[in-house]
GROMACS .gro file of C-alpha atoms in nm:
model
  309
    1MET     CA    1  -2.303   3.473  -0.109
    2LYS     CA    2  -2.110   3.170  -0.231
    3ALA     CA    3  -2.218   3.236  -0.590
    4TRP     CA    4  -2.114   3.600  -0.554
    5GLY     CA    5  -1.773   3.494  -0.424
    6ILE     CA    6  -1.722   3.264  -0.723
    7LEU     CA    7  -1.832   3.540  -0.963
    8THR     CA    8  -1.596   3.798  -0.815
    9ALA     CA    9  -1.311   3.547  -0.820
   10ARG     CA   10  -1.370   3.481  -1.189
   11LEU     CA   11  -1.392   3.852  -1.264
   12SER     CA   12  -1.065   3.907  -1.080
   13THR     CA   13  -0.905   3.634  -1.286
   14LEU     CA   14  -1.029   3.785  -1.611
   15ILE     CA   15  -0.906   4.131  -1.510
   16PHE     CA   16  -0.568   3.981  -1.418
   17LEU     CA   17  -0.542   3.809  -1.757
   18GLY     CA   18  -0.642   4.125  -1.935
   19LEU     CA   19  -0.374   4.327  -1.757
   20THR     CA   20  -0.089   4.080  -1.768
   21ALA     CA   21  -0.138   3.853  -2.069
   22CYS     CA   22  -0.022   4.098  -2.331
   23ALA     CA   23   0.302   3.944  -2.450
   24PRO     CA   24   0.330   3.957  -2.831
   25VAL     CA   25   0.311   3.622  -3.008
   26GLN     CA   26   0.625   3.529  -3.197
   27THR     CA   27   0.595   3.617  -3.566
   28MET     CA   28   0.588   3.313  -3.791
   29ASN     CA   29   0.854   3.342  -4.060
   30PRO     CA   30   1.089   3.100  -4.240
   31GLU     CA   31   1.371   3.160  -3.992
   32PHE     CA   32   1.151   3.096  -3.687
   33ARG     CA   33   1.005   2.787  -3.853
   34ALA     CA   34   1.347   2.641  -3.932
   35GLN     CA   35   1.487   2.715  -3.586
   36THR     CA   36   1.182   2.573  -3.410
   37LEU     CA   37   1.174   2.248  -3.606
   38SER     CA   38   1.547   2.204  -3.550
   39ALA     CA   39   1.504   2.261  -3.176
   40LEU     CA   40   1.207   2.023  -3.173
   41ARG     CA   41   1.425   1.746  -3.314
   42SER     CA   42   1.700   1.804  -3.060
   43GLY     CA   43   1.457   1.830  -2.767
   44THR     CA   44   1.568   2.182  -2.676
   45ILE     CA   45   1.252   2.393  -2.711
   46ASN     CA   46   1.217   2.587  -2.386
   47LEU     CA   47   0.879   2.732  -2.290
   48ASN     CA   48   0.956   2.998  -2.032
   49CYS     CA   49   0.676   3.254  -2.068
   50GLY     CA   50   0.444   3.282  -1.770
   51ALA     CA   51   0.131   3.489  -1.706
   52ALA     CA   52   0.210   3.729  -1.988
   53CYS     CA   53   0.140   3.452  -2.238
   54ALA     CA   54  -0.174   3.317  -2.072
   55TRP     CA   55  -0.414   3.493  -2.307
   56GLY     CA   56  -0.228   3.365  -2.613
   57TRP     CA   57  -0.255   3.014  -2.471
   58VAL     CA   58  -0.631   3.049  -2.414
   59ASN     CA   59  -0.676   3.172  -2.770
   60GLU     CA   60  -0.468   2.898  -2.931
   61ARG     CA   61  -0.519   2.584  -2.722
   62ALA     CA   62  -0.822   2.465  -2.923
   63ARG     CA   63  -0.620   2.499  -3.243
   64MET     CA   64  -0.340   2.298  -3.084
   65ARG     CA   65  -0.584   2.023  -2.993
   66ALA     CA   66  -0.706   2.019  -3.353
   67PHE     CA   67  -0.350   1.986  -3.484
   68ASP     CA   68  -0.291   1.703  -3.236
   69ALA     CA   69  -0.608   1.520  -3.342
   70ALA     CA   70  -0.519   1.561  -3.710
   71GLY     CA   71  -0.161   1.443  -3.663
   72ASP     CA   72  -0.029   1.772  -3.803
   73TRP     CA   73   0.286   1.752  -3.594
   74GLU     CA   74   0.486   2.037  -3.742
   75SER     CA   75   0.197   2.282  -3.710
   76LEU     CA   76   0.139   2.164  -3.353
   77ALA     CA   77   0.501   2.220  -3.251
   78LEU     CA   78   0.519   2.555  -3.426
   79ARG     CA   79   0.202   2.680  -3.260
   80VAL     CA   80   0.315   2.572  -2.912
   81ALA     CA   81   0.655   2.734  -2.957
   82GLN     CA   82   0.497   3.047  -3.105
   83VAL     CA   83   0.284   3.099  -2.792
   84GLY     CA   84   0.571   2.995  -2.563
   85TYR     CA   85   0.351   2.943  -2.257
   86GLN     CA   86   0.503   2.735  -1.978
   87LYS     CA   87   0.233   2.470  -1.927
   88ASP     CA   88   0.239   2.097  -1.865
   89LEU     CA   89  -0.002   2.042  -2.156
   90ALA     CA   90   0.218   2.255  -2.385
   91TYR     CA   91   0.519   2.031  -2.320
   92TYR     CA   92   0.294   1.727  -2.367
   93TYR     CA   93   0.200   1.861  -2.711
   94LEU     CA   94   0.569   1.903  -2.795
   95GLY     CA   95   0.620   1.542  -2.692
   96ARG     CA   96   0.333   1.434  -2.915
   97ALA     CA   97   0.481   1.628  -3.208
   98ALA     CA   98   0.830   1.488  -3.155
   99GLU     CA   99   0.695   1.135  -3.119
  100GLY     CA  100   0.479   1.171  -3.429
  101LEU     CA  101   0.780   1.284  -3.632
  102GLY     CA  102   0.995   0.998  -3.504
  103TYR     CA  103   1.217   1.200  -3.268
  104ARG     CA  104   1.198   0.951  -2.981
  105GLU     CA  105   1.465   1.092  -2.752
  106ALA     CA  106   1.324   1.444  -2.791
  107ALA     CA  107   0.974   1.312  -2.714
  108LEU     CA  108   1.108   1.155  -2.395
  109ALA     CA  109   1.257   1.489  -2.290
  110TYR     CA  110   0.936   1.683  -2.353
  111TYR     CA  111   0.717   1.425  -2.179
  112GLY     CA  112   0.957   1.445  -1.886
  113ASP     CA  113   0.923   1.824  -1.872
  114SER     CA  114   0.545   1.789  -1.886
  115TYR     CA  115   0.542   1.535  -1.603
  116THR     CA  116   0.768   1.754  -1.388
  117LEU     CA  117   0.527   2.046  -1.420
  118ALA     CA  118   0.214   1.830  -1.384
  119THR     CA  119   0.334   1.680  -1.056
  120GLY     CA  120   0.520   1.982  -0.921
  121THR     CA  121   0.433   2.210  -0.632
  122GLN     CA  122   0.358   2.517  -0.845
  123PRO     CA  123  -0.008   2.522  -0.961
  124GLY     CA  124   0.042   2.785  -1.233
  125PRO     CA  125   0.181   2.552  -1.504
  126GLN     CA  126  -0.072   2.274  -1.426
  127CYS     CA  127  -0.361   2.263  -1.669
  128ARG     CA  128  -0.582   2.074  -1.424
  129GLN     CA  129  -0.597   2.382  -1.203
  130VAL     CA  130  -0.821   2.555  -1.460
  131ALA     CA  131  -1.148   2.394  -1.573
  132GLY     CA  132  -1.118   2.272  -1.933
  133ASP     CA  133  -0.753   2.375  -1.968
  134CYS     CA  134  -0.630   2.017  -2.018
  135MET     CA  135  -0.843   1.984  -2.331
  136GLY     CA  136  -0.958   1.636  -2.237
  137VAL     CA  137  -0.605   1.500  -2.171
  138ASP     CA  138  -0.552   1.331  -1.834
  139LEU     CA  139  -0.181   1.400  -1.801
  140LEU     CA  140  -0.139   1.217  -1.471
  141ALA     CA  141  -0.265   0.899  -1.640
  142VAL     CA  142  -0.111   0.937  -1.984
  143LEU     CA  143   0.238   1.070  -1.911
  144PRO     CA  144   0.375   0.772  -1.715
  145VAL     CA  145   0.282   0.547  -2.007
  146LYS     CA  146   0.429   0.788  -2.259
  147LEU     CA  147   0.751   0.812  -2.063
  148LYS     CA  148   0.783   0.436  -2.036
  149LEU     CA  149   0.710   0.367  -2.403
  150ALA     CA  150   0.929   0.652  -2.525
  151ALA     CA  151   1.216   0.538  -2.303
  152ALA     CA  152   1.183   0.181  -2.429
  153VAL     CA  153   1.190   0.286  -2.794
  154ALA     CA  154   1.463   0.546  -2.750
  155GLY     CA  155   1.676   0.293  -2.568
  156GLY     CA  156   1.622   0.025  -2.830
  157ALA     CA  157   1.427  -0.196  -2.590
  158SER     CA  158   1.200  -0.457  -2.736
  159THR     CA  159   0.831  -0.441  -2.660
  160THR     CA  160   0.628  -0.732  -2.532
  161SER     CA  161   0.365  -0.889  -2.753
  162PRO     CA  162   0.012  -0.870  -2.609
  163SER     CA  163  -0.025  -1.240  -2.690
  164GLU     CA  164   0.238  -1.345  -2.436
  165LYS     CA  165   0.140  -1.557  -2.139
  166GLN     CA  166   0.012  -1.414  -1.813
  167SER     CA  167   0.325  -1.537  -1.635
  168ASP     CA  168   0.522  -1.274  -1.826
  169VAL     CA  169   0.302  -0.983  -1.722
  170SER     CA  170   0.519  -0.864  -1.436
  171VAL     CA  171   0.844  -0.838  -1.633
  172LYS     CA  172   0.906  -0.493  -1.485
  173SER     CA  173   0.678  -0.513  -1.186
  174ARG     CA  174   0.779  -0.386  -0.842
  175GLN     CA  175   0.734  -0.679  -0.608
  176PRO     CA  176   0.539  -0.570  -0.299
  177SER     CA  177   0.603  -0.685   0.053
  178GLN     CA  178   0.364  -0.964   0.147
  179ASN     CA  179   0.467  -0.958   0.514
  180ASN     CA  180   0.269  -0.653   0.624
  181LYS     CA  181  -0.052  -0.471   0.552
  182ILE     CA  182  -0.131  -0.106   0.494
  183SER     CA  183  -0.456   0.086   0.506
  184ILE     CA  184  -0.561   0.284   0.198
  185ASP     CA  185  -0.851   0.522   0.141
  186CYS     CA  186  -1.141   0.401  -0.072
  187LYS     CA  187  -1.475   0.526  -0.199
  188ASN     CA  188  -1.722   0.687   0.040
  189ASN     CA  189  -1.449   0.756   0.297
  190GLN     CA  190  -1.394   0.385   0.355
  191LYS     CA  191  -1.058   0.222   0.426
  192VAL     CA  192  -0.935  -0.128   0.344
  193LEU     CA  193  -0.629  -0.330   0.438
  194VAL     CA  194  -0.412  -0.452   0.152
  195ASN     CA  195  -0.065  -0.597   0.109
  196ASN     CA  196   0.201  -0.328   0.117
  197PHE     CA  197   0.259  -0.280  -0.256
  198PHE     CA  198   0.509   0.006  -0.227
  199PRO     CA  199   0.871  -0.060  -0.330
  200LYS     CA  200   1.064  -0.168  -0.020
  201GLY     CA  201   0.750  -0.098   0.181
  202ASP     CA  202   0.813   0.278   0.184
  203THR     CA  203   0.478   0.457   0.158
  204SER     CA  204   0.613   0.811   0.206
  205SER     CA  205   0.597   0.909  -0.163
  206GLY     CA  206   0.231   0.813  -0.199
  207ARG     CA  207   0.312   0.678  -0.546
  208ALA     CA  208   0.395   0.329  -0.666
  209GLU     CA  209   0.426   0.134  -0.987
  210LEU     CA  210   0.291  -0.217  -0.954
  211ALA     CA  211   0.337  -0.357  -1.304
  212ALA     CA  212   0.457  -0.248  -1.644
  213ASN     CA  213   0.442  -0.444  -1.964
  214ASN     CA  214   0.474  -0.240  -2.282
  215GLY     CA  215   0.169  -0.269  -2.502
  216LYS     CA  216  -0.023  -0.488  -2.258
  217MET     CA  217  -0.075  -0.323  -1.921
  218TRP     CA  218   0.055  -0.062  -1.683
  219ILE     CA  219  -0.063  -0.038  -1.321
  220SER     CA  220   0.026   0.240  -1.080
  221TYR     CA  221  -0.098   0.411  -0.767
  222GLY     CA  222  -0.093   0.782  -0.711
  223PRO     CA  223  -0.284   1.111  -0.677
  224GLY     CA  224  -0.591   1.210  -0.872
  225VAL     CA  225  -0.804   1.523  -0.882
  226GLU     CA  226  -1.177   1.546  -0.950
  227ILE     CA  227  -1.227   1.798  -1.230
  228HIS     CA  228  -1.548   1.954  -1.098
  229THR     CA  229  -1.470   1.967  -0.725
  230ASN     CA  230  -1.086   1.972  -0.725
  231ARG     CA  231  -1.102   1.699  -0.459
  232GLU     CA  232  -0.768   1.523  -0.430
  233TYR     CA  233  -0.757   1.150  -0.366
  234ARG     CA  234  -0.542   0.842  -0.428
  235LEU     CA  235  -0.634   0.582  -0.684
  236PHE     CA  236  -0.510   0.292  -0.890
  237TRP     CA  237  -0.452   0.360  -1.259
  238ILE     CA  238  -0.485   0.062  -1.492
  239LEU     CA  239  -0.398   0.119  -1.856
  240VAL     CA  240  -0.440  -0.166  -2.102
  241GLY     CA  241  -0.360  -0.209  -2.468
  242GLY     CA  242  -0.399  -0.455  -2.750
  243ARG     CA  243  -0.414  -0.476  -3.126
  244ASN     CA  244  -0.784  -0.557  -3.133
  245LEU     CA  245  -1.088  -0.573  -2.905
  246LYS     CA  246  -1.025  -0.933  -2.801
  247GLU     CA  247  -0.673  -0.856  -2.682
  248VAL     CA  248  -0.784  -0.543  -2.498
  249GLN     CA  249  -1.056  -0.742  -2.320
  250GLN     CA  250  -0.810  -1.012  -2.215
  251ASN     CA  251  -0.549  -0.761  -2.104
  252GLN     CA  252  -0.808  -0.584  -1.889
  253LYS     CA  253  -0.898  -0.910  -1.715
  254ASP     CA  254  -0.530  -0.999  -1.669
  255ALA     CA  255  -0.455  -0.656  -1.520
  256GLU     CA  256  -0.748  -0.675  -1.281
  257SER     CA  257  -0.652  -1.025  -1.167
  258TYR     CA  258  -0.289  -0.922  -1.121
  259LEU     CA  259  -0.386  -0.624  -0.906
  260LEU     CA  260  -0.617  -0.830  -0.683
  261ARG     CA  261  -0.345  -1.092  -0.629
  262THR     CA  262  -0.088  -0.824  -0.552
  263LEU     CA  263  -0.313  -0.650  -0.299
  264GLY     CA  264  -0.436  -0.978  -0.152
  265ILE     CA  265  -0.805  -0.888  -0.172
  266ASP     CA  266  -1.121  -1.040  -0.317
  267LYS     CA  267  -1.353  -0.891  -0.579
  268GLU     CA  268  -1.600  -0.756  -0.324
  269THR     CA  269  -1.325  -0.558  -0.153
  270ALA     CA  270  -1.179  -0.448  -0.486
  271CYS     CA  271  -1.508  -0.281  -0.578
  272LYS     CA  272  -1.449  -0.039  -0.290
  273LEU     CA  273  -1.122   0.089  -0.437
  274GLU     CA  274  -1.074   0.417  -0.618
  275VAL     CA  275  -0.969   0.304  -0.965
  276GLN     CA  276  -0.965   0.423  -1.322
  277ILE     CA  277  -0.923   0.183  -1.613
  278SER     CA  278  -0.836   0.312  -1.958
  279ALA     CA  279  -0.738   0.186  -2.299
  280PRO     CA  280  -0.528   0.481  -2.425
  281LYS     CA  281  -0.451   0.537  -2.789
  282SER     CA  282  -0.081   0.510  -2.712
  283MET     CA  283  -0.138   0.142  -2.626
  284THR     CA  284  -0.411   0.047  -2.876
  285GLY     CA  285  -0.282   0.242  -3.174
  286ARG     CA  286  -0.639   0.332  -3.264
  287PHE     CA  287  -0.871   0.476  -3.002
  288ALA     CA  288  -0.867   0.587  -2.641
  289TYR     CA  289  -1.137   0.477  -2.398
  290THR     CA  290  -1.191   0.527  -2.028
  291ILE     CA  291  -1.391   0.282  -1.821
  292GLU     CA  292  -1.478   0.528  -1.547
  293ASP     CA  293  -1.416   0.414  -1.190
  294ALA     CA  294  -1.490   0.045  -1.146
  295PHE     CA  295  -1.352  -0.298  -1.229
  296SER     CA  296  -1.531  -0.498  -1.497
  297PHE     CA  297  -1.671  -0.739  -1.235
  298CYS     CA  298  -1.822  -0.468  -1.011
  299PRO     CA  299  -2.200  -0.400  -1.018
  300GLY     CA  300  -2.293  -0.146  -1.284
  301ALA     CA  301  -1.942  -0.133  -1.433
  302GLN     CA  302  -1.896  -0.038  -1.795
  303SER     CA  303  -1.676  -0.295  -1.964
  304ILE     CA  304  -1.447  -0.242  -2.259
  305GLU     CA  305  -1.640  -0.514  -2.438
  306HIS     CA  306  -1.939  -0.281  -2.459
  307MET     CA  307  -1.738  -0.023  -2.649
  308LYS     CA  308  -1.640  -0.003  -3.012
  309LEU     CA  309  -1.269  -0.049  -3.047
   0.00000   0.00000   0.00000
């Protein structure tokens, strides 16, 4: 009966798409191309088509991913604008195109639009609500880093060299309150007590940034969703960068140590936490790797050092 329910739900979805997703795709011509590329540079492309453009999105999203992977930024922006579908991943692609072409302020605007949709209350524009619709991009992990780096560059801020000392790691960190403890959910329905790491001790948002150092590390806490089960949970995101494997390895260790000190826990307790550690391309300049759900010192963990970088 459960399988039948899933099948009928999928059939209903397909019928819905077939009936509603019939909006014509914008014709590509010199005028549209010029207007779109001008709007891309100014950060003013507005994707406002809903369900009527869903089928066009499904047909074109693989091509968009290919343009993104190839660094064909103009073709990527033109294809996204041509479909016009209001989707968090679509705005992310516009941000990628703008960033790739050097339009930093526009990239910041598009990444902001993407993040607003990705974290909003309406599920329709969120790619994670449909299996495979995010095309391998974890927006909830990538966008905060993109926003921070784009803001730093657009504002003329200097970035921090990965070779700087550990004492400089928390240049932009939010200092937690060490005077009280909070309970957070962990793996296997466990709970642990940690130092209250939320700004001003206010846990109501469920989100917190613990440390930010451009090019070296970024640590935050917030919601995550399991792709296969749609289970929602809270976890720590650790993103590390570096110009080579040695720097990435050191930055991972520094980030892990910083988080343990901030939370006031030992390694055994840390292995109970929900965590995801990544080395995104935006911070390495070369490749993007995810180290699943464990610290490097936990049993069975996959370390960055075992990967080609």
